[in-house]
Coordinates of N, CA and C in Angstrom, one line a residue:
M1 N -19.6 -10.7 -4.7 CA -18.1 -10.2 -5.0 C -18.6 -10.2 -6.8
A2 N -18.9 -11.4 -7.0 CA -19.2 -11.6 -8.6 C -20.0 -10.5 -9.1
E3 N -21.0 -10.1 -8.5 CA -22.0 -9.3 -9.0 C -21.1 -7.7 -9.1
I4 N -20.2 -7.6 -8.5 CA -19.5 -6.4 -8.8 C -18.3 -6.4 -10.0
V5 N -17.6 -7.8 -9.8 CA -16.6 -7.9 -11.0 C -17.4 -8.2 -12.2
A6 N -18.7 -8.5 -12.3 CA -19.5 -8.4 -13.5 C -19.8 -7.0 -14.1
L7 N -19.5 -5.9 -13.1 CA -19.6 -4.6 -13.9 C -18.4 -4.2 -14.5
F8 N -17.5 -4.7 -14.5 CA -16.1 -4.0 -15.4 C -15.6 -5.0 -16.6
D9 N -15.1 -4.4 -17.5 CA -14.7 -5.0 -18.4 C -13.4 -5.9 -18.2
E10 N -12.5 -5.4 -17.0 CA -11.5 -6.3 -17.1 C -11.1 -5.8 -15.5
V11 N -10.7 -6.9 -14.8 CA -10.2 -6.9 -13.2 C -9.0 -7.1 -13.3
V12 N -8.2 -6.5 -12.3 CA -6.6 -6.8 -12.6 C -6.4 -6.7 -10.8
E13 N -6.2 -8.0 -10.5 CA -5.8 -8.2 -9.0 C -4.5 -8.7 -8.8
S14 N -3.9 -7.9 -7.7 CA -2.7 -7.9 -7.2 C -2.2 -9.3 -7.1
S15 N -2.8 -10.0 -6.5 CA -2.8 -11.1 -6.0 C -2.4 -12.2 -7.1
V16 N -3.1 -12.0 -8.3 CA -2.8 -12.7 -9.3 C -1.8 -12.4 -10.5
V17 N -1.6 -11.3 -10.6 CA -0.5 -10.6 -11.5 C 0.8 -10.3 -10.6
G18 N 0.7 -10.4 -9.3 CA 2.1 -10.1 -8.8 C 2.7 -9.0 -8.7
V19 N 1.7 -7.9 -9.0 CA 2.4 -6.4 -8.9 C 1.1 -5.6 -8.4
R20 N 1.4 -4.6 -7.3 CA 0.4 -3.8 -6.7 C 0.5 -2.1 -7.0
K21 N -0.6 -1.8 -7.0 CA -0.6 0.0 -6.7 C 0.4 0.4 -5.8
P22 N 1.4 1.3 -5.9 CA 1.3 2.3 -7.1 C 2.7 2.0 -8.0
D23 N 3.0 0.6 -8.2 CA 3.9 0.2 -9.1 C 3.5 0.3 -10.7
P24 N 4.0 1.3 -11.3 CA 3.6 1.7 -12.7 C 3.2 0.6 -13.4
E25 N 3.6 -0.7 -13.4 CA 3.5 -2.0 -13.9 C 2.0 -2.3 -13.8
F26 N 1.6 -2.2 -12.7 CA 0.0 -2.5 -12.7 C -0.6 -1.8 -13.5
Y27 N -0.6 -0.5 -13.7 CA -1.4 0.2 -14.8 C -1.1 0.0 -16.0
E28 N 0.2 -0.4 -16.2 CA 0.5 -0.9 -17.5 C -0.4 -2.4 -18.1
I29 N -0.3 -3.0 -17.0 CA -1.1 -4.4 -17.3 C -2.5 -4.1 -17.6
A30 N -3.1 -3.2 -16.9 CA -4.5 -3.1 -16.9 C -4.8 -2.4 -18.4
C31 N -4.1 -1.2 -18.6 CA -4.3 -1.0 -20.0 C -4.1 -2.0 -21.1
T32 N -2.9 -2.6 -21.1 CA -2.6 -3.7 -22.0 C -4.0 -4.5 -22.1
R33 N -4.5 -5.2 -21.1 CA -5.2 -6.0 -21.0 C -6.9 -5.2 -21.7
L34 N -7.0 -4.1 -21.5 CA -8.2 -3.3 -22.1 C -7.8 -2.9 -23.7
G35 N -6.5 -3.1 -24.0 CA -6.1 -2.8 -25.5 C -6.2 -1.1 -25.8
I36 N -6.2 -0.4 -24.4 CA -5.7 1.3 -24.8 C -4.5 1.7 -24.3
E37 N -4.3 2.8 -24.8 CA -3.4 3.8 -24.3 C -3.4 4.4 -22.8
P38 N -2.6 4.6 -22.0 CA -2.8 5.3 -20.9 C -3.2 6.4 -21.1
S39 N -3.2 7.5 -22.0 CA -3.9 8.7 -22.3 C -5.4 8.6 -22.4
E40 N -6.0 7.3 -23.0 CA -7.4 7.0 -22.8 C -8.0 6.6 -21.6
A41 N -7.5 6.2 -20.7 CA -7.8 5.8 -19.3 C -8.2 6.7 -18.3
V42 N -9.2 6.7 -17.8 CA -9.6 7.0 -16.4 C -9.1 6.4 -15.4
F43 N -8.7 7.0 -14.3 CA -8.1 6.1 -13.2 C -8.6 6.6 -11.9
L44 N -9.4 6.1 -11.1 CA -10.1 6.8 -10.0 C -9.6 5.9 -8.8
D45 N -9.3 6.7 -7.7 CA -8.5 5.8 -6.6 C -9.0 6.7 -5.2
D46 N -8.9 6.3 -4.1 CA -9.4 6.9 -2.9 C -7.9 7.3 -2.4
L47 N -6.9 6.7 -2.7 CA -5.5 7.0 -2.2 C -4.6 7.7 -2.9
G48 N -4.2 8.9 -2.6 CA -3.6 9.8 -3.3 C -1.9 9.1 -3.9
I49 N -1.5 8.2 -3.0 CA -0.1 7.9 -3.4 C -0.4 7.0 -4.8
N50 N -1.6 6.5 -5.1 CA -1.9 5.5 -6.1 C -2.0 6.5 -7.7
L51 N -2.5 7.8 -7.1 CA -2.6 8.7 -8.5 C -1.3 9.0 -8.9
K52 N -0.4 9.1 -8.4 CA 1.1 9.6 -9.4 C 1.2 8.7 -10.2
P53 N 1.3 7.4 -10.3 CA 1.8 6.7 -11.4 C 1.1 6.5 -12.6
A54 N -0.2 7.0 -12.1 CA -1.5 7.0 -13.1 C -1.2 8.5 -14.0
R55 N -0.9 9.5 -13.1 CA -0.5 10.9 -13.9 C 0.6 10.6 -14.8
D56 N 1.5 10.1 -14.0 CA 3.0 10.2 -14.7 C 2.7 9.3 -16.0
G57 N 2.0 8.3 -16.2 CA 1.7 7.6 -17.1 C 0.6 8.0 -18.3
H58 N 0.4 9.7 -17.8 CA -0.8 10.1 -18.7 C -2.1 9.9 -18.7
A59 N -2.5 9.2 -17.7 CA -4.2 8.7 -17.4 C -4.9 9.7 -16.8
D60 N -6.0 10.0 -17.2 CA -7.0 11.1 -16.6 C -7.0 10.5 -15.1
H61 N -6.2 10.9 -14.2 CA -6.2 10.2 -12.7 C -7.4 11.0 -12.1
Q62 N -8.2 12.0 -12.3 CA -8.9 12.0 -11.4 C -10.4 12.3 -11.7
G63 N -10.5 11.9 -13.1 CA -12.0 11.9 -14.0 C -12.2 13.4 -14.3
R64 N -11.0 13.9 -14.5 CA -11.3 15.5 -15.1 C -10.3 15.6 -16.4
R65 N -11.0 16.3 -17.6 CA -9.9 16.4 -18.5 C -9.1 17.6 -18.1
P66 N -7.9 17.1 -18.5 CA -6.7 18.4 -17.7 C -6.7 19.7 -18.8
G67 N -7.4 19.4 -20.2 CA -7.8 20.9 -20.9 C -9.0 21.2 -20.9
P68 N -9.6 22.0 -21.6 CA -11.2 22.4 -21.6 C -11.8 21.6 -22.5
G69 N -13.4 21.6 -22.0 CA -14.1 20.8 -22.8 C -14.4 19.4 -21.8
P70 N -15.9 18.7 -22.0 CA -16.1 17.6 -21.5 C -15.4 16.6 -22.0
R71 N -15.3 15.5 -20.9 CA -14.8 14.0 -21.4 C -15.7 13.0 -20.9
R72 N -16.0 11.9 -21.7 CA -16.8 10.9 -21.3 C -15.8 9.6 -21.2
A73 N -15.9 8.8 -20.0 CA -15.4 7.5 -20.1 C -15.9 6.6 -21.0
R74 N -15.1 5.7 -21.9 CA -15.5 5.0 -22.9 C -16.2 3.8 -22.1
G75 N -17.2 3.4 -22.5 CA -18.1 2.2 -21.5 C -18.4 2.6 -20.5
H76 N -18.6 3.7 -19.8 CA -19.1 4.0 -18.6 C -20.3 3.5 -18.3
R77 N -20.5 2.9 -16.9 CA -21.7 2.3 -16.6 C -21.8 2.9 -15.3
R78 N -23.0 2.7 -14.8 CA -23.4 3.6 -13.5 C -23.3 2.3 -12.3
L79 N -22.8 2.4 -11.1 CA -23.5 1.7 -10.5 C -24.8 1.4 -9.9
P80 N -25.2 0.1 -9.9 CA -26.4 -0.4 -9.5 C -27.0 0.4 -8.4
P81 N -28.4 0.6 -8.4 CA -29.1 1.2 -7.0 C -28.5 0.3 -5.9
G82 N -28.4 1.2 -4.8 CA -27.9 0.6 -3.5 C -26.5 0.2 -3.4
L83 N -25.8 0.1 -4.5 CA -24.2 -0.2 -4.3 C -23.6 1.4 -4.4
T84 N -22.7 1.1 -3.5 CA -22.0 2.3 -3.2 C -20.4 2.0 -3.0
P85 N -19.5 2.7 -3.3 CA -18.1 2.4 -3.0 C -18.0 1.9 -1.6
G86 N -17.3 1.0 -1.8 CA -16.8 0.4 -0.3 C -18.0 -0.5 0.3
S87 N -19.1 -0.4 -0.2 CA -20.5 -1.0 0.2 C -20.2 -2.7 0.4
A88 N -19.1 -3.2 -0.5 CA -19.1 -4.7 -0.7 C -17.7 -5.2 0.0
G89 N -17.3 -4.2 0.4 CA -15.9 -4.6 1.1 C -14.7 -5.3 0.3
M90 N -14.6 -4.7 -0.9 CA -13.8 -5.2 -1.6 C -12.4 -4.7 -1.5
E91 N -11.3 -5.5 -1.6 CA -9.9 -5.4 -1.1 C -9.4 -4.3 -2.2
G92 N -7.8 -4.0 -1.9 CA -7.3 -2.9 -2.9 C -6.7 -4.1 -4.0
G93 N -6.4 -3.4 -5.1 CA -5.6 -3.8 -6.3 C -6.8 -3.9 -7.5
Y94 N -7.8 -3.4 -7.4 CA -8.7 -3.3 -8.5 C -8.5 -2.3 -9.4
L95 N -8.7 -2.1 -10.4 CA -8.7 -1.0 -11.3 C -9.8 -0.9 -12.3

């Protein structure tokens, strides 16, 4: 798990902050910790119910720019070879 956590600038754990997705406060905590506005965030999730609060907070919730032109995620890093989403058995509550 430490190898995965090291890939992120910030990890928000529901069990630590006492709030979980899809509560809008969860997204606010993550943005505050990163020092960004929701409009600067890119939120990816495998559950549609978790996308609505991100969308309502004006985050790019599907990894696509709502208007024309390309968009790059600030600080984007690729997953290491052999590591795929879900391969490490991560629990929910990470952003």
